[in-house]
Coordinates of C-alpha atoms and ligand atoms in Angstrom, one line a residue:
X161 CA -246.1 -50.8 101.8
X162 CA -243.4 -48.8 103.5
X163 CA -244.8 -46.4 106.8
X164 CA -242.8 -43.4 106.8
X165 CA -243.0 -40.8 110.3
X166 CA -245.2 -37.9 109.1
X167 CA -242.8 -34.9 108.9
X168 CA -245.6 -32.6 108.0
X169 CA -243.5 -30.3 106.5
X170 CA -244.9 -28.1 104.1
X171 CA -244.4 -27.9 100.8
X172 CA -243.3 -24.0 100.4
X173 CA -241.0 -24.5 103.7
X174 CA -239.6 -27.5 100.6
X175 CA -239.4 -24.8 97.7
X176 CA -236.5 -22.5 99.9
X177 CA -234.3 -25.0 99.8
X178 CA -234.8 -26.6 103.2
X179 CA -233.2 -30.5 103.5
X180 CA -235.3 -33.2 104.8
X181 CA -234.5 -36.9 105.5
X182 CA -237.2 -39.3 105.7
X183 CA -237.7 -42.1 108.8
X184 CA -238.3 -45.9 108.5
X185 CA -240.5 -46.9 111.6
X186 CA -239.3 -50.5 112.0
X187 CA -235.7 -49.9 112.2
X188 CA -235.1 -53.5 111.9
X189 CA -237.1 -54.2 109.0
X190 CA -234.2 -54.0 106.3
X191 CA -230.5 -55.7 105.3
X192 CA -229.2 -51.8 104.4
X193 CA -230.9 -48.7 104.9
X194 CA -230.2 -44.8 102.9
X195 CA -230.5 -41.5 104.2
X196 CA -231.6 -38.8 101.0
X197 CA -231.7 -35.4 101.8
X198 CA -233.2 -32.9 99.4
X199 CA -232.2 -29.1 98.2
X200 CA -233.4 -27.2 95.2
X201 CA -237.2 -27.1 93.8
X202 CA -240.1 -29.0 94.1
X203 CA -239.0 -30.8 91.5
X204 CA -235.8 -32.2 93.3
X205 CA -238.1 -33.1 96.2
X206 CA -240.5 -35.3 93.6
X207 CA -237.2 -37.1 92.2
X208 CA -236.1 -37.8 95.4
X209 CA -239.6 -39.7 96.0
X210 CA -238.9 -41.4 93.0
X211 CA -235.0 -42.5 94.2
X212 CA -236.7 -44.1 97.4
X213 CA -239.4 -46.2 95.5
X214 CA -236.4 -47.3 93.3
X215 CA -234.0 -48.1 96.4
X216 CA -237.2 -50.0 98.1
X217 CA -237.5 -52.0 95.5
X218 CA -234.0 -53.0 96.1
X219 CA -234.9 -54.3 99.8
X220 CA -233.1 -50.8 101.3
X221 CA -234.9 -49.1 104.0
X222 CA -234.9 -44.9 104.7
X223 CA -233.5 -43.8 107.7
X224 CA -233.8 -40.3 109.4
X225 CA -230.3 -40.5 110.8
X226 CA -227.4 -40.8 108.2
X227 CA -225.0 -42.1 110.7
X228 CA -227.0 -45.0 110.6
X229 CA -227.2 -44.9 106.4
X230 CA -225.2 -47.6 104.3
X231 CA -226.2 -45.2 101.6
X232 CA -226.3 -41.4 102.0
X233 CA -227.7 -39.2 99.1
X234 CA -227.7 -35.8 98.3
X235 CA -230.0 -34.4 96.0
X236 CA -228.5 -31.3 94.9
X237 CA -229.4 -28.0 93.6
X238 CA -227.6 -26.1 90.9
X239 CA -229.5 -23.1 90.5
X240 CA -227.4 -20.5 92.0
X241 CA -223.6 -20.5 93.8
X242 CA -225.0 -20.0 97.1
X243 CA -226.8 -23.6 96.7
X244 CA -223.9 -25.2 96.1
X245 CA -222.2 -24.3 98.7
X246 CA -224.7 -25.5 101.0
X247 CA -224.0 -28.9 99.2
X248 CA -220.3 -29.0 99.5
X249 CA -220.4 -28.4 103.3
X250 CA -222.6 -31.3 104.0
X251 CA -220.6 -33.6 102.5
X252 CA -217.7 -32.6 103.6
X253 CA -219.9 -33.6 107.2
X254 CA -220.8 -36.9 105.7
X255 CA -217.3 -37.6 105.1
X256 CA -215.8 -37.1 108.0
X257 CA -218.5 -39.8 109.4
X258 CA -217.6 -42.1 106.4
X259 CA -213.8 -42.2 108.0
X260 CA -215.2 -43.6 111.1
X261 CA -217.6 -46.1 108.7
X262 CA -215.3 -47.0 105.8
X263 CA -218.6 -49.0 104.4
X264 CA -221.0 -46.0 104.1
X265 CA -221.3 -45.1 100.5
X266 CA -221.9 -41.1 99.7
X267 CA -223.9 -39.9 96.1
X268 CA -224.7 -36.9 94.8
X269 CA -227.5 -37.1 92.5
X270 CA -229.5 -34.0 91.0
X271 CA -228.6 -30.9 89.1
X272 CA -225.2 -30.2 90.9
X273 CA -224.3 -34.3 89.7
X274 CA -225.0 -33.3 86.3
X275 CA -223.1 -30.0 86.5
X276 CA -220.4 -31.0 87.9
X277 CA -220.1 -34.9 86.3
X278 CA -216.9 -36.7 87.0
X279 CA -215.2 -33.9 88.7
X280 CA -216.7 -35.0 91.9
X281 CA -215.7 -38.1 91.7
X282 CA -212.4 -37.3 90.2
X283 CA -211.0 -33.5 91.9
X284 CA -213.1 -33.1 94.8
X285 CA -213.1 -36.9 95.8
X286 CA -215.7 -36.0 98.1
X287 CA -218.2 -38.6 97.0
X288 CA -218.8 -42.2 96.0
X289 CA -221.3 -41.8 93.3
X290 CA -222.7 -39.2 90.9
X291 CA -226.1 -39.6 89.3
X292 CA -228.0 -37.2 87.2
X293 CA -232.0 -36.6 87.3
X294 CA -232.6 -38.9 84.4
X295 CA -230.6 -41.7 85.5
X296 CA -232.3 -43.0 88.7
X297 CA -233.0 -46.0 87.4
X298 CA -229.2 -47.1 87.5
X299 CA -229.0 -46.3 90.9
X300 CA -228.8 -50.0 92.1
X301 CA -226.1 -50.7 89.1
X302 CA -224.6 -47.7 90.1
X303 CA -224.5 -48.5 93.8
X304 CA -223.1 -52.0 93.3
X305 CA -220.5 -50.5 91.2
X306 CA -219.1 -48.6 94.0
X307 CA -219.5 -51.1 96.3
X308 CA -216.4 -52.6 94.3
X309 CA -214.7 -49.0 94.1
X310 CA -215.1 -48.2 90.6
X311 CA -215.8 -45.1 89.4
X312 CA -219.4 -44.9 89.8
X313 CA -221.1 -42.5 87.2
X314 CA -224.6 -42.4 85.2
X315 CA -225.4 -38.5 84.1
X316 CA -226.8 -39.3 80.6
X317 CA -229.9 -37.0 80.4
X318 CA -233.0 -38.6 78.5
X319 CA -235.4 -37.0 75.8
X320 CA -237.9 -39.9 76.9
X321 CA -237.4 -40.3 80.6
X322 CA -240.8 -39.5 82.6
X323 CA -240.5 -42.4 85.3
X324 CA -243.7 -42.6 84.5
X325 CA -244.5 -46.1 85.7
X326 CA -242.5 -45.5 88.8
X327 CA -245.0 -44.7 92.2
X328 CA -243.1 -42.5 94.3
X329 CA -242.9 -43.3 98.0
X330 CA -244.1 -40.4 100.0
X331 CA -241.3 -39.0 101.9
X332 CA -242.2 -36.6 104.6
X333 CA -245.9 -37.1 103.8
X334 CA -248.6 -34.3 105.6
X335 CA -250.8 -37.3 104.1
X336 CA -253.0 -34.2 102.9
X337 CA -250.9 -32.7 100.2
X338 CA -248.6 -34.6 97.3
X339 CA -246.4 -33.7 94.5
X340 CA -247.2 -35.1 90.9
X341 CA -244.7 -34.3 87.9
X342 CA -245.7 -34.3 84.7
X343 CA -243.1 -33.0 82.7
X344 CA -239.3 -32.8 83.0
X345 CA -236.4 -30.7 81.4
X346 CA -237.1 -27.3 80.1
X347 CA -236.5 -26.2 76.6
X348 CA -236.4 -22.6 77.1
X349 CA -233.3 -20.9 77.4
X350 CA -233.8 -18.0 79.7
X351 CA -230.0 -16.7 79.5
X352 CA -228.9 -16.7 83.7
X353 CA -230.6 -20.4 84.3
X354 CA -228.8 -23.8 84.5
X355 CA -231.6 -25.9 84.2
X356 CA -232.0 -26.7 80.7
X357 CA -228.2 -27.5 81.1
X358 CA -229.0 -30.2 84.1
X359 CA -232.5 -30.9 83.4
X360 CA -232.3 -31.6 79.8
X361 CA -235.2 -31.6 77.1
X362 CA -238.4 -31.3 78.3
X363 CA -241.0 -34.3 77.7
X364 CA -243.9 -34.7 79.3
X365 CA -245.3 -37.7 80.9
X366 CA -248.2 -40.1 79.5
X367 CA -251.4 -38.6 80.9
X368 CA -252.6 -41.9 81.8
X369 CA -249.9 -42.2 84.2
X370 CA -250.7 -38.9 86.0
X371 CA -254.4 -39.1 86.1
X372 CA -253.8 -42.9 87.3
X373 CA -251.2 -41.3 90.6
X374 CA -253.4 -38.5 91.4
X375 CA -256.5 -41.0 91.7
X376 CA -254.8 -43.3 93.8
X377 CA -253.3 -40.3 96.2
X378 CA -257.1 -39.4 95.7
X379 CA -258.0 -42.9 97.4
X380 CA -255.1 -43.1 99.9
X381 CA -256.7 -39.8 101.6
X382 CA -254.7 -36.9 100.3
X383 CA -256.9 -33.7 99.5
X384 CA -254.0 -31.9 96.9
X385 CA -252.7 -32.5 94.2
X386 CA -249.7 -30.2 92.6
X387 CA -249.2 -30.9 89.1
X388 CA -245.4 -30.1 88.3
X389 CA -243.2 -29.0 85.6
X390 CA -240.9 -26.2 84.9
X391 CA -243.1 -24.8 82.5
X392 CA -246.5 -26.7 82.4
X393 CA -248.1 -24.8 80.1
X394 CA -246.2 -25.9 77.5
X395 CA -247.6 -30.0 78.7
X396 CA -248.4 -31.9 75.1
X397 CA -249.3 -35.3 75.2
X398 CA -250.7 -37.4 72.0
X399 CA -254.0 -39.3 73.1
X400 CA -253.5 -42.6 71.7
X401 CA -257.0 -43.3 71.2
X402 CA -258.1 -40.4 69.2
X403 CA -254.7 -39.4 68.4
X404 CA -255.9 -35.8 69.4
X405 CA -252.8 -33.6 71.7
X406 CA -254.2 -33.4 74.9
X407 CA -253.1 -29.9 76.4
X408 CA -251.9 -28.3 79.8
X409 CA -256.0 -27.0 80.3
X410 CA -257.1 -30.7 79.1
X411 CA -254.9 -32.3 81.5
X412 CA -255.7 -29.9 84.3
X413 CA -259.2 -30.5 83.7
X414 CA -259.4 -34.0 83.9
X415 CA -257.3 -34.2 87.1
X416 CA -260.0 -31.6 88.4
X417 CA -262.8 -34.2 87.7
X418 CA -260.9 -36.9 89.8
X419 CA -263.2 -35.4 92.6
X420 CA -264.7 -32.0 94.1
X421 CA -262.9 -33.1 97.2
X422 CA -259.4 -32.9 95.5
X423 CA -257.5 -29.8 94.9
X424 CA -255.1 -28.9 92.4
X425 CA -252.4 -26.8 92.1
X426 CA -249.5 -26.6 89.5
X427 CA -246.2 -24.9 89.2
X428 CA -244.4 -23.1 87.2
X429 CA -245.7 -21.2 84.7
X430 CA -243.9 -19.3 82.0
X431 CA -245.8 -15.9 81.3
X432 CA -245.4 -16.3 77.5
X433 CA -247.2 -19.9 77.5
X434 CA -250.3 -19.4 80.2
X435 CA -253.2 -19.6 77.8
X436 CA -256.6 -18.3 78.1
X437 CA -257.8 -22.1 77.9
X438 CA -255.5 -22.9 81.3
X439 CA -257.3 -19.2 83.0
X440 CA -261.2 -20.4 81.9
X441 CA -260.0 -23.9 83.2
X442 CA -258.9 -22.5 86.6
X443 CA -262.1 -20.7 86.5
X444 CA -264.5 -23.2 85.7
X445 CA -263.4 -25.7 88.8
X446 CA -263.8 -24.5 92.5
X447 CA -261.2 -27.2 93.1
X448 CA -258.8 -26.0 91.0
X449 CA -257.0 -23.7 93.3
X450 CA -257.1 -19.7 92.3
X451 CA -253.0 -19.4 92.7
X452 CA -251.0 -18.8 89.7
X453 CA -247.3 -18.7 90.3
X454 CA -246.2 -16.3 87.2
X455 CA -242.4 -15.3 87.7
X456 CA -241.3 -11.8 86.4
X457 CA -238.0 -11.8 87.0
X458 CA -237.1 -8.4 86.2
X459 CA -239.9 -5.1 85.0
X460 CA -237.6 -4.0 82.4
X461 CA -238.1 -4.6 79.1
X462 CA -234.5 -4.1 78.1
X463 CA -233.5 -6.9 80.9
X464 CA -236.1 -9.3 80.0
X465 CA -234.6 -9.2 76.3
X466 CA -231.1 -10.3 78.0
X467 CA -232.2 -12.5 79.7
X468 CA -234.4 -14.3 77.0
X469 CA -237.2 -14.4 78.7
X470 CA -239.6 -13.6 75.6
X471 CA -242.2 -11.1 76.9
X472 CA -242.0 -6.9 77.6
X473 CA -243.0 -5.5 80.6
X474 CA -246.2 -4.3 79.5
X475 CA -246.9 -7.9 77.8
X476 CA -246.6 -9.1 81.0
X477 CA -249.0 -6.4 82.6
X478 CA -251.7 -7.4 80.4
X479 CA -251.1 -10.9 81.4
X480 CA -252.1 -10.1 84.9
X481 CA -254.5 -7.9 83.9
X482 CA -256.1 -11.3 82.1
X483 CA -255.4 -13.3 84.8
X484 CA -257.4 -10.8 86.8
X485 CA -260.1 -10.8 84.5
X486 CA -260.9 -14.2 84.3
X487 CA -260.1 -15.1 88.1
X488 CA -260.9 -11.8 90.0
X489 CA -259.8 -13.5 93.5
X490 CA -256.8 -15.1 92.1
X491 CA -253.8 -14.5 93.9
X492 CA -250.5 -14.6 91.9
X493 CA -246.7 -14.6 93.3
X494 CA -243.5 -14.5 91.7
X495 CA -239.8 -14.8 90.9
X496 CA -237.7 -12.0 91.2
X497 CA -234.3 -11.6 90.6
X498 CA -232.2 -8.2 91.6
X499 CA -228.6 -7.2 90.2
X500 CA -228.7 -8.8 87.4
X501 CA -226.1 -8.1 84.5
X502 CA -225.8 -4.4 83.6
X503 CA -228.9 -3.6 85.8
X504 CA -229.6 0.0 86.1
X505 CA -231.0 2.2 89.2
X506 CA -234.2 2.6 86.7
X507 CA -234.5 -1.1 85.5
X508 CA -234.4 -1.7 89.1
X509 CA -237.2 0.8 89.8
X510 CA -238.9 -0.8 86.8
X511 CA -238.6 -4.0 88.8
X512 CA -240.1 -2.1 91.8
X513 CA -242.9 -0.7 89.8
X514 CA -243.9 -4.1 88.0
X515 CA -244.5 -5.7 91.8
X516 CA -246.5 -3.2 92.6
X517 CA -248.8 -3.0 89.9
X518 CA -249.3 -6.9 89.7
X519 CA -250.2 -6.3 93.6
X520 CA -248.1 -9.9 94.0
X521 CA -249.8 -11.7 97.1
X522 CA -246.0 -13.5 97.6
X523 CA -242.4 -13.8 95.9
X524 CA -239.0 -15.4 96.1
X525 CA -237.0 -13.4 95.6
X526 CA -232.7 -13.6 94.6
X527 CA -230.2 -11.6 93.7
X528 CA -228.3 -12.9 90.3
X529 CA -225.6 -15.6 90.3
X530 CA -223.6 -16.0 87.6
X531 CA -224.0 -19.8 86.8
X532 CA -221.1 -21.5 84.6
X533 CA -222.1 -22.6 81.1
X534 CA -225.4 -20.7 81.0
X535 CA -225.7 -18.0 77.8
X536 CA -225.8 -15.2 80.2
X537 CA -222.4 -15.9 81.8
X538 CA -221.1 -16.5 78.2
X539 CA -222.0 -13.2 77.1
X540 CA -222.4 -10.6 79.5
X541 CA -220.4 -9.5 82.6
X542 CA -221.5 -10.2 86.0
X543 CA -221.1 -6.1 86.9
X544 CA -223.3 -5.2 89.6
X545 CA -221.1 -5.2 92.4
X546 CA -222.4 -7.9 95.1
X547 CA -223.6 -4.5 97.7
X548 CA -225.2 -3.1 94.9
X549 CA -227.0 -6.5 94.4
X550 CA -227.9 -7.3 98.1
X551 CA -229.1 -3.7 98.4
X552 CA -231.4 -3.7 95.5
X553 CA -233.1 -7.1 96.8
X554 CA -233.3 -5.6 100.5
X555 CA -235.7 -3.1 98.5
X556 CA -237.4 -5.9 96.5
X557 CA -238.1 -7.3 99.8
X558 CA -238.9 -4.7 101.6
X559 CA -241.7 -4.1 98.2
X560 CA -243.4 -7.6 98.6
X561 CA -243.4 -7.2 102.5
X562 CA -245.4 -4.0 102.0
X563 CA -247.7 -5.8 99.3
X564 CA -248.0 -9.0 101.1
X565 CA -249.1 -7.0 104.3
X566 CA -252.1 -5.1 102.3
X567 CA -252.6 -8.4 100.8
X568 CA -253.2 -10.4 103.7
X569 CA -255.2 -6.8 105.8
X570 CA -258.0 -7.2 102.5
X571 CA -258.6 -10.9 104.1
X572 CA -259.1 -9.8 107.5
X573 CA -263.2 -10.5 108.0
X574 CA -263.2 -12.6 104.8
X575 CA -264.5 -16.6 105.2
X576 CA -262.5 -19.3 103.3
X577 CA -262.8 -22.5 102.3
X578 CA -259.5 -24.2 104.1
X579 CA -257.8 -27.5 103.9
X580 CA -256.1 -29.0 107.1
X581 CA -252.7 -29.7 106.6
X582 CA -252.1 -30.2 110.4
X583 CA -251.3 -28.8 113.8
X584 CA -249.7 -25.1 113.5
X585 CA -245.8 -24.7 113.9
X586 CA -245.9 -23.0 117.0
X587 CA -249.2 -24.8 118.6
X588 CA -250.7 -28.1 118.2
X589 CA -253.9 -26.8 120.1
X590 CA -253.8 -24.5 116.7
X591 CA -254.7 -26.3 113.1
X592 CA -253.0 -25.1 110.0
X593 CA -254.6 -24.6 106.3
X594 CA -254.9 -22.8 103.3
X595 CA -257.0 -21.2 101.7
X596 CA -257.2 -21.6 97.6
X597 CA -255.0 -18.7 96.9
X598 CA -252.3 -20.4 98.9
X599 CA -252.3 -18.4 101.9
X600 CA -251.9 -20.1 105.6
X601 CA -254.7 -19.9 107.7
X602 CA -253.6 -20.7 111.5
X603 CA -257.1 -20.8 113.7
X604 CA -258.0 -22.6 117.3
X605 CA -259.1 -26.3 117.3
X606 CA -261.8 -26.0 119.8
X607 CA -264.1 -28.7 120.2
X608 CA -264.9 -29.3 116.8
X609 CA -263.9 -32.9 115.6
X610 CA -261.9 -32.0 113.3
X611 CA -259.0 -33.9 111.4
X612 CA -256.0 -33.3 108.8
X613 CA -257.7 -33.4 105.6
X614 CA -260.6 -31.4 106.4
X615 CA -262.3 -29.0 104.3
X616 CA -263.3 -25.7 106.7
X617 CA -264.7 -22.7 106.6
X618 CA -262.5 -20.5 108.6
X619 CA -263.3 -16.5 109.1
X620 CA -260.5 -14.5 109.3
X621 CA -259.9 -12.1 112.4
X622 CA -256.8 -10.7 111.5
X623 CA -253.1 -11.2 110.3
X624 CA -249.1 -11.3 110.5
X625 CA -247.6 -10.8 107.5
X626 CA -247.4 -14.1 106.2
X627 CA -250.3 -15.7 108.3
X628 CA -254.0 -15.4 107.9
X629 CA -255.3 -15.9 111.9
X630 CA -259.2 -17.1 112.1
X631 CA -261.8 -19.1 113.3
X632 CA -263.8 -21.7 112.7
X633 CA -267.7 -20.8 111.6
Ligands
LIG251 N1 -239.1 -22.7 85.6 C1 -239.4 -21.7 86.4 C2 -239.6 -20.4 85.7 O1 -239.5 -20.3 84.5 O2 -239.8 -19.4 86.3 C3 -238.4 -21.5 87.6 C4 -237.1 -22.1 87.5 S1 -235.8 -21.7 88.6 C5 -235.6 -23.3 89.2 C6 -236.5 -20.9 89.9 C7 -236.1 -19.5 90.0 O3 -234.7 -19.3 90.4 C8 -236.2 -18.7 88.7 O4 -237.5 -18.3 88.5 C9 -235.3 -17.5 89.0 O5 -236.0 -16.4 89.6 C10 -234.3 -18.1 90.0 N2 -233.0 -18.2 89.3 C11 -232.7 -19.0 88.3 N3 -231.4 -18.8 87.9 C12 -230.9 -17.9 88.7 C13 -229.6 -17.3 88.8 N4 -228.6 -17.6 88.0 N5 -229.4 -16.3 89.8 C14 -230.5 -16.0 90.6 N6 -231.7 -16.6 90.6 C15 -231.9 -17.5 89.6
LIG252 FE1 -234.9 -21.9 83.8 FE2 -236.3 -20.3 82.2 FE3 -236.6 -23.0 82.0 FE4 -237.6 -21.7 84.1 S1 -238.2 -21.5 82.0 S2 -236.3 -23.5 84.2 S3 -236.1 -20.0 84.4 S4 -234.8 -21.8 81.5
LIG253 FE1 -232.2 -26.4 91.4 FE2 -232.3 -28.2 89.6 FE3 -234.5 -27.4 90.7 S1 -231.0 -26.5 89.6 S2 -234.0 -25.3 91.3 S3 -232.9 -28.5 91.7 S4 -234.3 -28.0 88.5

């Protein structure tokens, strides 16, 4: 079994879009060694621990430096221009070091390979190799093929791939928390998105499988578990013994019984599928964590028509209101996007208005990019000029700021139930955690013996805006 340097990075520092390269230890261990480095969602950051149990299996070893790679990946993001971008200037880095190491071979896999296809092999001649998500188990063919300078291509999406039998490598490991997919692709067609275009149809992956990964991170020490998907409520699965579908609350459930000790999280969920089963769920396990991720996108009505997204605003008010309900001290954050196509000043307030009366504890929040291909840039007109755009989100921002503060004052003198996730960004005399409803807890070490992986009760003394500060009781 590989070692890997603990990164500790945490997993919503991964969900901005922040790169990370993972270390081999024995830097003398392996014949070739690759460098992967990781943009997009939580979902590119799973694939990318699938692409380094693949490329082990091959004898190659990961390398934190990718001067020293023989193999340097990119794992790309598609999702808006701005992403892109981000992509295009790295590898025009990594080439510049290729000219100095003719050997080095550069891929892009992701959603950006399987936008873009052979034009990166072929007009930007920037890279080496281009896979797509559903095609990591040609990597080695791939790889071998460009060793001899062919054209190097596998984007074929899959309505079967789960790599299901494949156990991910742990990249950049806390130890404490882990990613497990279940499903992949998305079959909704929400009309600015690109990822039913890179990401295929969804399927979801053999419950055996994920109950069979989440036990074993169970017995390897890690405390968390999130489940992920781009829209797990819609997770099916046929059990094969008793040929009955087993659902997103079944499946949820029966990670939940791994242990008490083990928490689970999932993300995303689509407002239109969260069921009342998936909400009793939630509330019927104390380790099932009270967080629902629930993006909006926009509080208009007349917007969430255009972009397809399937619900009103005041269907998804009474969602909240449910959520509320059923889970009183569930927190729930969202997805918001400002500017986009023929957005009006009162849409926009509608936007405004819908954060505030969901009382959203977080969001990420964008302004609109028109995406190539995708039914919105087809039919509508990117119109909202880009200040108009930036200025809206400034006020977006500036909304959430204001709710996340008032959120995080109504902890101050709470107690919660914390997981350790490690020392504290600014102070390892300081351990980090969070609570169930996501929220980072940052409290003194003291004497207490006290380890990553711990379960805490922490009180809380006061706040930042984003940080819960405590102590131990
Ligand atoms: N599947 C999830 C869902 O349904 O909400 C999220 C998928 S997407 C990878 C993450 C977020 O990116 C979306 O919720 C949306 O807010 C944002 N996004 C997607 N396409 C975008 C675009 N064209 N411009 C700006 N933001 C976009
Ligand atoms: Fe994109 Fe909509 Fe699918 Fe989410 S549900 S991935 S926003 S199409
Ligand atoms: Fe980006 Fe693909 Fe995820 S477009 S957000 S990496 S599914």
């Amino acid at each position: 079994m590989e070692t890997f340097e603990l990164l500790n990075k945490k997993h919503d520092e991964l969900r901005q879009g922040e790169a990370y390269a993972p270390f081999a230890l024995d830097a003398n261990q392996y014949k070739k060694y690759f460098y992967i480095e990781s943009y997009g969602c939580s979902m590119n950051f799973s694939d990318s621990e699938i692409v380094a149990a693949i490329l082990q299996g091959e004898g190659y070893g990961a390398t934190q430096n990718f001067q020293d790679a023989d193999l340097v990946l990119l794992n790309t993001c598609s999702v808006r221009e701005k992403a892109e971008q981000t992509v295009r200037k790295r590898l025009t880095e990594f080439r510049k070091v290729k000219e100095s190491k003719p050997g080095m071979l550069i891929g892009v896999l992701g959603c950006m390979a399987e936008r873009l296809k052979s034009k990166f092999l072929e007009e930007e001649k920037l890279v080496d190799l281009v896979v797509g998500p559903d095609a990591y188990r040609s990597l080695p063919t791939i790889v071998a093929e460009a060793e001899t300078g062919q054209k190097a291509i596998n984007v074929l999406l899959s309505r079967e791939e789960t790599y299901a039998d494949i156990s991910p490598v742990r990249l950049n490991s806390n130890g404490v928390t882990a990613f497990v997919s279940i499903m992949r692709g998305c079959n909704n067609m929400c009309s600015f998105c690109v990822v039913p275009f890179t990401r295929g149809r969804e399927r979801s992956r053999d419950i055996n499988s994920i109950l069979k990964e989440c036990k074993e991170l169970y017995e390897q020490g890690f405390k968390e578990v999130t489940l992920l998907g781009q829209n797990v409520d819609s997770y099916y699965w046929i059990n094969e013994q008793t040929n009955e579908p087993v659902t997103f609350a079944m499946l949820l459930e029966q990670v939940a019984l791994i242990s008490p000790e083990l928490r689970v999280r999932f993300s995303t969920s689509h407002p239109k599928d969260i069921t009342d089963d998936v909400l009793y769920t939630i509330a019927q396990y104390e380790n099932i964590c009270n967080y629902i991720h629930l993006p909006v996108q926009s509080g208009s009505t007349r917007i969430l028509q255009l972009m397809n997204r399937t619900y009103t605003r005041e269907w998804y008010m009474a969602k909240v209101d449910r959520i509320k309900e059923i889970i009183p001290d569930c927190a729930i954050s969202a997805d918001v996007i400002s500017g986009f196509c023929t957005e009006t000043e009162e849409d926009h307030q509608d936007t405004l208005s819908i954060m505030e009366y969901s009382q959203y504890d977080f969001s990420y929040m964008f302004f609109y990019s028109d995406r190539p291909g995708t039914l919105a840039s087809k039919r509508f007109v990117d119109d909202i000029p880009e200040e108009v755009k930036k200025r809206r989100l400034a006020e977006v921002v500036e909304m959430q700021n204001k709710l996340s503060a008032k959120s995080n004052a109504k902890d101050v003198g709470k107690t919660f139930k914390i997981l350790i996730e490690g020392n504290s960004k600014k102070s390892d005399t300081d351990w980090m955690g969070r609570n169930s409803q996501n929220k980072v807890i940052v409290f003194p070490k003291e004497n207490y013996n006290l380890k990553k992986g711990d379960y805490v009760q922490v009180k809380v003394n006061s706040c930042t805006q984003a940080t819960l500060l405590g102590e131990v009781v």
